[in-house]
Amino acid sequence: MVIKLADNIYSPLGATTWENYQAVMGGKCALRQYSLPDGSLYTASLFPEEHRHDDGYTFFEQLCIVSASDAIARADIDPKSPRVQFFLSTTKGNVHLLSRRADASKSRVLLGSSASIICRHFGNPNPPIVVSNACISGLSAQIAAMRSIEAGLCDTAVVIGCDVQSEFIISGFQCLHALSPDECRPFDKDRCGLNLGEAAATIIYSNGTEGWIAESGAMCNDANHISGPSRTGEGSFRCLQALDIDKEKIAFVSVHGTSTLYNDEMESIAIDRAGLADVPLFSLKGIFGHTMGAAGVLETVLSMQAVEHGVIFGTRGYHELGVSRQVNISADNRITDKRSFVKLLSGFGGCNAAMKFSYNTSIDQPKTITSKPTDGTITSIRIAPTAEELVELYRTHIGDYPKFFKMDPLCRLGLVTTELLLKQSPKADYGVLLFNRSSSLADDTTFQATIQDRGDWFPSPALFVYTLPNIVTGEIAIRNRFQTETNFMVLDAPCADVMAAQIAIAAEQGPQISGWCDVDADGNYLAALVAVPQHTSKETIEQELNKILK
Amino acid sequence: MEELILKLKKEIIEVLNLEDVKPEDIDSNAPLFGAEGLGLDSIDALELIVLMEKNYGIKLQDPNQGKEIFKSINVMADYISKNRTK
């Protein structure tokens, strides 16, 4: 079984998990009101300004290193071991560096580059895997870590979740009208938007039999819209169903609870449809804000603390039920003697994730991977078009999807390549797991231009929604109605070995459309994708990837 | 008004990346959102709010106001002509 060895939370409320737990129990929060250049107000949980400096390591990297250092010391592991794998969960990393016109360190905006610097700090020899799957990144990374240990790819996984806030992110959410000027009110009838937050959190997993067990995880796409959640809670409902929950055994569902109208309503529907409406739930967003890439890890770690202390957290900011389903939520802390819980998240790109954790309880024997690799036929494709050639490919081979023209370059590339690949592949409900180096850098740069000049400060919502690399997986899911697992990983360089290993463990869940999909800062396009049947071996996938990655 | 309507159509085509659509293809009375007409969605609505502020100095505080104002090109042009500050 995969168990937790140690953890850490480093937030404006404290530098350790214990300090953060005590702060929550003491009713503290670090939410404060700030203003944007256009005078609009927002509330966020931010580190003090004097902490925010980029010498040597950037502020983002410092948070990751401080958080991971504490967890690694507590776990008493050797991070230099080749059997230790680092996973970094983040959405935007060092994106704030884009605002500096003449900054030689702009390559640090690349998530893989920053992750390698963090990894090198600990002397770890393996290429770090960045999971950048919008707001569910923290659970996607933990699921990847859990499966990597189960598949024997590593003995220990260090999962760091972190995001820091910047004008880039805040103005983006502001132009989507998603931010509340005041403290947020998850699930409340008067909720009017989210608060952003910053934090780093680390959780370390290994094989074992005692302590916190990562029992199961699931990811499902709504295949509905790239920024709006499904009105029927489809993806979240499917995730909860996949976890096979015995509601008598779980203490609570730790929900996403961002305090936006649509998210909280969607979650209430998903929870009700899953038969969990009477199970207590809470959101931590009214204390920490939405910490994005850190959220999945931070909220998992705090939920573990709650169970260990027999507590169900109250939801700060909640007063009166404001969702259509009668879910079991309270402003006040409650008590529990149950030892399991569920963590639920959803994010842009239509992605949803859930995990179930249990503490020292006798659980059913974990599912062991008994399926033998079947090595069915893999199909593959490689294209490296110019922007104009890509439009020609669309017109020649697709032509009936005008939404194509509204997409950013990365989504256009992923969509067209997938269409071409599917024409030569068996029909199936494919999961989508894509990798690249540049993340959404081309779009990040274009969006930054809309906020670079104070006199011409008009952040573009249509550009901002594409500043997450996983949106391409959402566009592919929407086009093909894939209500399956979607995920996006960023590497410092294409590596068939690492990619094949992750694709193979994803392919245990179902067939996958997977591979490399990158648009770099100079506008160079490269897609090298494979369609992989379920239960395909890592070796077979790696062989095919080596042919098309060259 | 005709001049403003044509300008508005060109601006919408540009900011919403409506490639393959020409100003003359847009019926000034047709709904901008939904299956008929241009078939725009919620993100497009937010982008139109930015367009109104950037090009005409009109700031809509509540995105729900857009539902009325963005009914058609004619309705939008009428609102702009009455409320523009630049």
PDB file of C-alpha atoms in Angstrom, chain A residues 38 175-177 225-227 391 395 405-406 412 456 458-463 465, chain B residues 16-20 40-44 46-47 49-50 53-54 59-61 63:
ATOM      1  CA  ASP A  38      -7.626  49.668 -12.342  1.00  0.00           C
ATOM      2  CA  CYS A 175     -11.182  39.945 -15.849  1.00  0.00           C
ATOM      3  CA  LEU A 176     -13.101  36.662 -15.628  1.00  0.00           C
ATOM      4  CA  HIS A 177     -15.132  38.364 -12.854  1.00  0.00           C
ATOM      5  CA  HIS A 225     -16.558  23.757 -21.346  1.00  0.00           C
ATOM      6  CA  ILE A 226     -12.978  24.950 -20.868  1.00  0.00           C
ATOM      7  CA  SER A 227     -13.743  27.340 -18.011  1.00  0.00           C
ATOM      8  CA  VAL A 391      -4.690  26.061 -40.333  1.00  0.00           C
ATOM      9  CA  ARG A 395      -9.255  23.114 -43.350  1.00  0.00           C
ATOM     10  CA  PHE A 405     -10.143  29.598 -34.781  1.00  0.00           C
ATOM     11  CA  LYS A 406     -10.829  30.834 -31.274  1.00  0.00           C
ATOM     12  CA  ARG A 412      -5.013  24.161 -32.238  1.00  0.00           C
ATOM     13  CA  ASP A 456      -3.229  50.416 -21.587  1.00  0.00           C
ATOM     14  CA  PHE A 458      -6.872  45.648 -20.307  1.00  0.00           C
ATOM     15  CA  PRO A 459      -6.376  42.004 -19.258  1.00  0.00           C
ATOM     16  CA  SER A 460      -8.044  39.748 -21.814  1.00  0.00           C
ATOM     17  CA  PRO A 461     -10.348  36.986 -20.496  1.00  0.00           C
ATOM     18  CA  ALA A 462     -10.229  35.093 -23.804  1.00  0.00           C
ATOM     19  CA  LEU A 463      -6.428  34.988 -23.593  1.00  0.00           C
ATOM     20  CA  VAL A 465      -8.307  31.034 -20.081  1.00  0.00           C
TER      21      VAL A 465
ATOM     22  CA  LEU B  16     -13.035  37.082 -30.841  1.00  0.00           C
ATOM     23  CA  ASN B  17     -10.896  35.545 -33.622  1.00  0.00           C
ATOM     24  CA  LEU B  18     -13.931  34.965 -35.835  1.00  0.00           C
ATOM     25  CA  GLU B  19     -11.800  33.888 -38.754  1.00  0.00           C
ATOM     26  CA  ASP B  20     -13.856  33.083 -41.866  1.00  0.00           C
ATOM     27  CA  LEU B  40     -20.741  33.269 -28.891  1.00  0.00           C
ATOM     28  CA  ASP B  41     -20.222  31.939 -25.354  1.00  0.00           C
ATOM     29  CA  SER B  42     -19.614  33.221 -21.820  1.00  0.00           C
ATOM     30  CA  ILE B  43     -15.904  33.957 -22.323  1.00  0.00           C
ATOM     31  CA  ASP B  44     -16.748  35.944 -25.469  1.00  0.00           C
ATOM     32  CA  LEU B  46     -16.398  38.863 -20.954  1.00  0.00           C
ATOM     33  CA  GLU B  47     -14.161  39.813 -23.884  1.00  0.00           C
ATOM     34  CA  ILE B  49     -17.018  43.797 -21.782  1.00  0.00           C
ATOM     35  CA  VAL B  50     -13.272  44.519 -22.158  1.00  0.00           C
ATOM     36  CA  GLU B  53     -14.184  49.652 -21.856  1.00  0.00           C
ATOM     37  CA  LYS B  54     -11.061  49.744 -23.978  1.00  0.00           C
ATOM     38  CA  LYS B  59     -17.290  50.117 -17.801  1.00  0.00           C
ATOM     39  CA  LEU B  60     -19.865  47.422 -17.007  1.00  0.00           C
ATOM     40  CA  GLN B  61     -19.523  46.446 -13.349  1.00  0.00           C
ATOM     41  CA  PRO B  63     -21.431  40.991 -16.273  1.00  0.00           C
TER      42      PRO B  63
END
